[in-house]
Amino acid sequence: MGLEEHIPKGLLLTTVEKAVNWARKSSVWPLGFGLACCAIEMMCTAASRFDISRFGMEIFRASPRQADLMIVAGRVSNKMAPVVRLLYEQMAEPKWVIAMGACASTGGVFNNYAIVQGVDKIVPVDIYVPGCPPRPEQLLEGIIKLHQKIEKGSLIPDSRHTAK
Ligand code: SF4
């Protein structure tokens, strides 16, 4: 019996990797925390006007153990850096990080001894969202880019997440 004879019966062909990646990108749960002014824009993204719930992401998790996306929204002080790293380590695998805004991405205008010059110095970053602050639409664009990255991901564990 040819393949075309099965299709009217609802036969669907895919790969395990594609099915898992589709499920992962459709159920990314962000961790609920913010560090500075960019966090206000992140909160707006979850409100009705911008509607992050179209991606099933509207419930920011209160525990890192229930989250798989860290949105670093705001500058990271050296004092907060160990806390951010600990939260990242407590998140479920697989997990992703978005650096939201100039401060989280590079330190921004705070080129001084108190601010980490890019959160990628303490956690691996998947997507950088430019701006000071980025508007909610920019964060949504970053989330769409993250979805595209997850869809292309491999099921083989990524060693960078376990690197100290
Ligand atoms: S990028 Fe701009 S808006 Fe965002 S935390 Fe830094 S100073 Fe604030």
PDB file of C-alpha atoms and ligand atoms in Angstrom:
ATOM      1  CA  MET A   1       0.000   0.000   0.000  1.00  0.00           C
ATOM      2  CA  GLY A   2       1.415   3.368  -1.025  1.00  0.00           C
ATOM      3  CA  LEU A   3       1.972   6.284   1.378  1.00  0.00           C
ATOM      4  CA  GLU A   4      -0.630   8.458  -0.371  1.00  0.00           C
ATOM      5  CA  GLU A   5      -3.313   5.912   0.518  1.00  0.00           C
ATOM      6  CA  HIS A   6      -2.622   6.424   4.270  1.00  0.00           C
ATOM      7  CA  ILE A   7      -2.695  10.228   4.207  1.00  0.00           C
ATOM      8  CA  PRO A   8      -6.519  10.574   4.072  1.00  0.00           C
ATOM      9  CA  LYS A   9      -6.638   8.441   7.266  1.00  0.00           C
ATOM     10  CA  GLY A  10      -4.641  11.058   9.152  1.00  0.00           C
ATOM     11  CA  LEU A  11      -1.154   9.566   8.957  1.00  0.00           C
ATOM     12  CA  LEU A  12       1.479  12.068  10.065  1.00  0.00           C
ATOM     13  CA  LEU A  13       5.190  11.549   9.615  1.00  0.00           C
ATOM     14  CA  THR A  14       7.851  13.392  11.589  1.00  0.00           C
ATOM     15  CA  THR A  15      10.950  12.694  13.663  1.00  0.00           C
ATOM     16  CA  VAL A  16      11.235  12.362  17.445  1.00  0.00           C
ATOM     17  CA  GLU A  17      13.588  15.362  17.458  1.00  0.00           C
ATOM     18  CA  LYS A  18      11.122  17.585  15.591  1.00  0.00           C
ATOM     19  CA  ALA A  19       8.216  16.544  17.839  1.00  0.00           C
ATOM     20  CA  VAL A  20      10.231  17.141  21.036  1.00  0.00           C
ATOM     21  CA  ASN A  21      11.530  20.516  19.822  1.00  0.00           C
ATOM     22  CA  TRP A  22       8.000  21.587  18.855  1.00  0.00           C
ATOM     23  CA  ALA A  23       6.780  20.667  22.354  1.00  0.00           C
ATOM     24  CA  ARG A  24       9.698  22.457  24.005  1.00  0.00           C
ATOM     25  CA  LYS A  25       9.288  25.684  22.062  1.00  0.00           C
ATOM     26  CA  SER A  26       5.536  25.644  22.704  1.00  0.00           C
ATOM     27  CA  SER A  27       5.877  25.438  26.474  1.00  0.00           C
ATOM     28  CA  VAL A  28       8.730  27.723  27.517  1.00  0.00           C
ATOM     29  CA  TRP A  29       8.141  29.008  31.053  1.00  0.00           C
ATOM     30  CA  PRO A  30      10.001  32.159  32.105  1.00  0.00           C
ATOM     31  CA  LEU A  31      11.401  32.750  35.571  1.00  0.00           C
ATOM     32  CA  GLY A  32       9.731  35.676  37.333  1.00  0.00           C
ATOM     33  CA  PHE A  33      12.446  38.090  38.289  1.00  0.00           C
ATOM     34  CA  GLY A  34      13.725  41.461  37.150  1.00  0.00           C
ATOM     35  CA  LEU A  35      16.801  43.507  37.943  1.00  0.00           C
ATOM     36  CA  ALA A  36      16.180  47.097  36.766  1.00  0.00           C
ATOM     37  CA  CYS A  37      14.204  49.310  34.372  1.00  0.00           C
ATOM     38  CA  CYS A  38      14.119  46.712  31.553  1.00  0.00           C
ATOM     39  CA  ALA A  39      11.983  44.554  33.857  1.00  0.00           C
ATOM     40  CA  ILE A  40       9.118  47.061  33.510  1.00  0.00           C
ATOM     41  CA  GLU A  41       9.079  46.433  29.739  1.00  0.00           C
ATOM     42  CA  MET A  42       9.245  42.690  30.398  1.00  0.00           C
ATOM     43  CA  MET A  43       6.204  42.973  32.674  1.00  0.00           C
ATOM     44  CA  CYS A  44       4.363  44.932  29.942  1.00  0.00           C
ATOM     45  CA  THR A  45       5.070  42.048  27.567  1.00  0.00           C
ATOM     46  CA  ALA A  46       2.992  39.819  29.820  1.00  0.00           C
ATOM     47  CA  ALA A  47       0.099  42.304  29.901  1.00  0.00           C
ATOM     48  CA  SER A  48      -2.912  42.250  27.608  1.00  0.00           C
ATOM     49  CA  ARG A  49      -1.650  44.780  25.040  1.00  0.00           C
ATOM     50  CA  PHE A  50       1.344  42.676  24.031  1.00  0.00           C
ATOM     51  CA  ASP A  51       0.024  39.297  25.142  1.00  0.00           C
ATOM     52  CA  ILE A  52       2.907  36.913  25.700  1.00  0.00           C
ATOM     53  CA  SER A  53       0.229  34.301  26.412  1.00  0.00           C
ATOM     54  CA  ARG A  54      -0.032  33.730  22.657  1.00  0.00           C
ATOM     55  CA  PHE A  55       3.108  31.628  23.262  1.00  0.00           C
ATOM     56  CA  GLY A  56       1.741  29.995  26.437  1.00  0.00           C
ATOM     57  CA  MET A  57       4.249  31.991  28.503  1.00  0.00           C
ATOM     58  CA  GLU A  58       2.073  34.317  30.574  1.00  0.00           C
ATOM     59  CA  ILE A  59       2.639  32.653  33.919  1.00  0.00           C
ATOM     60  CA  PHE A  60       6.091  33.708  35.078  1.00  0.00           C
ATOM     61  CA  ARG A  61       7.215  30.984  37.455  1.00  0.00           C
ATOM     62  CA  ALA A  62       8.005  31.876  41.046  1.00  0.00           C
ATOM     63  CA  SER A  63      10.488  29.011  41.397  1.00  0.00           C
ATOM     64  CA  PRO A  64      13.515  28.421  39.141  1.00  0.00           C
ATOM     65  CA  ARG A  65      12.769  24.702  39.397  1.00  0.00           C
ATOM     66  CA  GLN A  66       9.581  25.282  37.376  1.00  0.00           C
ATOM     67  CA  ALA A  67      11.207  27.582  34.797  1.00  0.00           C
ATOM     68  CA  ASP A  68      13.281  26.924  31.703  1.00  0.00           C
ATOM     69  CA  LEU A  69      13.757  30.494  30.446  1.00  0.00           C
ATOM     70  CA  MET A  70      15.708  33.197  32.252  1.00  0.00           C
ATOM     71  CA  ILE A  71      15.057  36.698  30.884  1.00  0.00           C
ATOM     72  CA  VAL A  72      17.809  38.858  32.339  1.00  0.00           C
ATOM     73  CA  ALA A  73      16.004  42.199  32.364  1.00  0.00           C
ATOM     74  CA  GLY A  74      18.299  44.900  33.661  1.00  0.00           C
ATOM     75  CA  ARG A  75      21.856  45.481  34.751  1.00  0.00           C
ATOM     76  CA  VAL A  76      23.567  42.805  36.828  1.00  0.00           C
ATOM     77  CA  SER A  77      25.596  44.122  39.722  1.00  0.00           C
ATOM     78  CA  ASN A  78      28.593  42.159  40.956  1.00  0.00           C
ATOM     79  CA  LYS A  79      26.686  41.669  44.195  1.00  0.00           C
ATOM     80  CA  MET A  80      23.760  40.044  42.334  1.00  0.00           C
ATOM     81  CA  ALA A  81      25.917  37.942  39.980  1.00  0.00           C
ATOM     82  CA  PRO A  82      26.210  34.893  42.302  1.00  0.00           C
ATOM     83  CA  VAL A  83      22.442  35.011  42.893  1.00  0.00           C
ATOM     84  CA  VAL A  84      21.707  35.068  39.138  1.00  0.00           C
ATOM     85  CA  ARG A  85      24.113  32.149  38.626  1.00  0.00           C
ATOM     86  CA  LEU A  86      22.482  30.162  41.458  1.00  0.00           C
ATOM     87  CA  LEU A  87      18.998  30.754  40.008  1.00  0.00           C
ATOM     88  CA  TYR A  88      20.268  29.576  36.611  1.00  0.00           C
ATOM     89  CA  GLU A  89      21.731  26.403  38.123  1.00  0.00           C
ATOM     90  CA  GLN A  90      18.429  25.654  39.888  1.00  0.00           C
ATOM     91  CA  MET A  91      16.415  25.868  36.630  1.00  0.00           C
ATOM     92  CA  ALA A  92      15.198  22.737  34.890  1.00  0.00           C
ATOM     93  CA  GLU A  93      17.071  21.326  31.872  1.00  0.00           C
ATOM     94  CA  PRO A  94      16.954  22.125  29.028  1.00  0.00           C
ATOM     95  CA  LYS A  95      17.049  25.853  29.748  1.00  0.00           C
ATOM     96  CA  TRP A  96      17.608  29.065  27.850  1.00  0.00           C
ATOM     97  CA  VAL A  97      18.665  32.639  28.590  1.00  0.00           C
ATOM     98  CA  ILE A  98      17.651  35.928  26.952  1.00  0.00           C
ATOM     99  CA  ALA A  99      19.790  38.987  27.734  1.00  0.00           C
ATOM    100  CA  MET A 100      17.257  41.822  27.543  1.00  0.00           C
ATOM    101  CA  GLY A 101      18.648  45.271  26.879  1.00  0.00           C
ATOM    102  CA  ALA A 102      22.027  46.950  26.670  1.00  0.00           C
ATOM    103  CA  CYS A 103      22.896  46.524  30.363  1.00  0.00           C
ATOM    104  CA  ALA A 104      22.264  42.767  30.505  1.00  0.00           C
ATOM    105  CA  SER A 105      24.015  42.277  27.145  1.00  0.00           C
ATOM    106  CA  THR A 106      27.098  44.444  27.681  1.00  0.00           C
ATOM    107  CA  GLY A 107      26.853  46.492  30.883  1.00  0.00           C
ATOM    108  CA  GLY A 108      25.338  49.336  28.826  1.00  0.00           C
ATOM    109  CA  VAL A 109      26.262  52.812  29.975  1.00  0.00           C
ATOM    110  CA  PHE A 110      27.428  51.425  33.311  1.00  0.00           C
ATOM    111  CA  ASN A 111      31.035  50.835  32.380  1.00  0.00           C
ATOM    112  CA  ASN A 112      32.224  50.670  35.968  1.00  0.00           C
ATOM    113  CA  TYR A 113      33.472  48.344  38.691  1.00  0.00           C
ATOM    114  CA  ALA A 114      30.011  47.637  40.153  1.00  0.00           C
ATOM    115  CA  ILE A 115      28.282  46.191  37.080  1.00  0.00           C
ATOM    116  CA  VAL A 116      28.933  42.887  35.267  1.00  0.00           C
ATOM    117  CA  GLN A 117      29.899  43.830  31.698  1.00  0.00           C
ATOM    118  CA  GLY A 118      27.497  41.391  30.072  1.00  0.00           C
ATOM    119  CA  VAL A 119      25.567  38.602  31.783  1.00  0.00           C
ATOM    120  CA  ASP A 120      27.217  36.101  29.434  1.00  0.00           C
ATOM    121  CA  LYS A 121      30.190  36.323  31.800  1.00  0.00           C
ATOM    122  CA  ILE A 122      28.176  34.312  34.362  1.00  0.00           C
ATOM    123  CA  VAL A 123      25.532  32.353  32.362  1.00  0.00           C
ATOM    124  CA  PRO A 124      25.374  31.189  28.700  1.00  0.00           C
ATOM    125  CA  VAL A 125      23.155  33.539  26.670  1.00  0.00           C
ATOM    126  CA  ASP A 126      21.060  32.289  23.728  1.00  0.00           C
ATOM    127  CA  ILE A 127      19.497  35.536  22.502  1.00  0.00           C
ATOM    128  CA  TYR A 128      20.523  39.187  22.926  1.00  0.00           C
ATOM    129  CA  VAL A 129      17.779  41.823  22.665  1.00  0.00           C
ATOM    130  CA  PRO A 130      19.211  45.311  21.987  1.00  0.00           C
ATOM    131  CA  GLY A 131      17.794  48.572  23.312  1.00  0.00           C
ATOM    132  CA  CYS A 132      17.638  50.790  26.377  1.00  0.00           C
ATOM    133  CA  PRO A 133      15.066  49.680  27.219  1.00  0.00           C
ATOM    134  CA  PRO A 134      13.865  47.339  24.462  1.00  0.00           C
ATOM    135  CA  ARG A 135      10.162  47.691  23.817  1.00  0.00           C
ATOM    136  CA  PRO A 136       7.910  44.684  24.471  1.00  0.00           C
ATOM    137  CA  GLU A 137       7.747  44.055  20.695  1.00  0.00           C
ATOM    138  CA  GLN A 138      11.533  43.636  20.690  1.00  0.00           C
ATOM    139  CA  LEU A 139      11.376  41.111  23.513  1.00  0.00           C
ATOM    140  CA  LEU A 140       8.647  39.233  21.605  1.00  0.00           C
ATOM    141  CA  GLU A 141      10.933  39.219  18.547  1.00  0.00           C
ATOM    142  CA  GLY A 142      13.693  37.786  20.742  1.00  0.00           C
ATOM    143  CA  ILE A 143      11.321  35.085  21.979  1.00  0.00           C
ATOM    144  CA  ILE A 144      10.405  34.192  18.384  1.00  0.00           C
ATOM    145  CA  LYS A 145      14.130  33.939  17.577  1.00  0.00           C
ATOM    146  CA  LEU A 146      14.548  31.671  20.614  1.00  0.00           C
ATOM    147  CA  HIS A 147      11.691  29.470  19.361  1.00  0.00           C
ATOM    148  CA  GLN A 148      13.468  29.161  16.014  1.00  0.00           C
ATOM    149  CA  LYS A 149      16.675  28.199  17.813  1.00  0.00           C
ATOM    150  CA  ILE A 150      14.881  25.572  19.925  1.00  0.00           C
ATOM    151  CA  GLU A 151      13.283  24.106  16.780  1.00  0.00           C
ATOM    152  CA  LYS A 152      16.757  23.557  15.317  1.00  0.00           C
ATOM    153  CA  GLY A 153      18.129  22.090  18.551  1.00  0.00           C
ATOM    154  CA  SER A 154      19.614  18.644  19.042  1.00  0.00           C
ATOM    155  CA  LEU A 155      18.397  16.104  21.586  1.00  0.00           C
ATOM    156  CA  ILE A 156      22.009  15.386  22.500  1.00  0.00           C
ATOM    157  CA  PRO A 157      22.666  17.211  25.818  1.00  0.00           C
ATOM    158  CA  ASP A 158      24.528  20.480  25.447  1.00  0.00           C
ATOM    159  CA  SER A 159      27.666  20.452  27.578  1.00  0.00           C
ATOM    160  CA  ARG A 160      27.801  24.266  27.841  1.00  0.00           C
ATOM    161  CA  HIS A 161      24.882  24.197  30.336  1.00  0.00           C
ATOM    162  CA  THR A 162      26.811  22.063  32.754  1.00  0.00           C
ATOM    163  CA  ALA A 163      30.036  24.052  32.478  1.00  0.00           C
ATOM    164  CA  LYS A 164      31.011  25.841  35.673  1.00  0.00           C
TER     165      LYS A 164
HETATM  166  S1  SF4 B   1      19.273  48.847  29.239  1.00  0.00           S
HETATM  167 FE1  SF4 B   1      18.456  50.875  29.825  1.00  0.00          FE
HETATM  168  S2  SF4 B   1      16.375  50.429  30.504  1.00  0.00           S
HETATM  169 FE2  SF4 B   1      17.494  48.463  30.545  1.00  0.00          FE
HETATM  170  S3  SF4 B   1      18.316  48.269  32.628  1.00  0.00           S
HETATM  171 FE3  SF4 B   1      19.875  49.279  31.381  1.00  0.00          FE
HETATM  172  S4  SF4 B   1      19.524  51.493  31.726  1.00  0.00           S
HETATM  173 FE4  SF4 B   1      17.659  50.400  32.357  1.00  0.00          FE
END
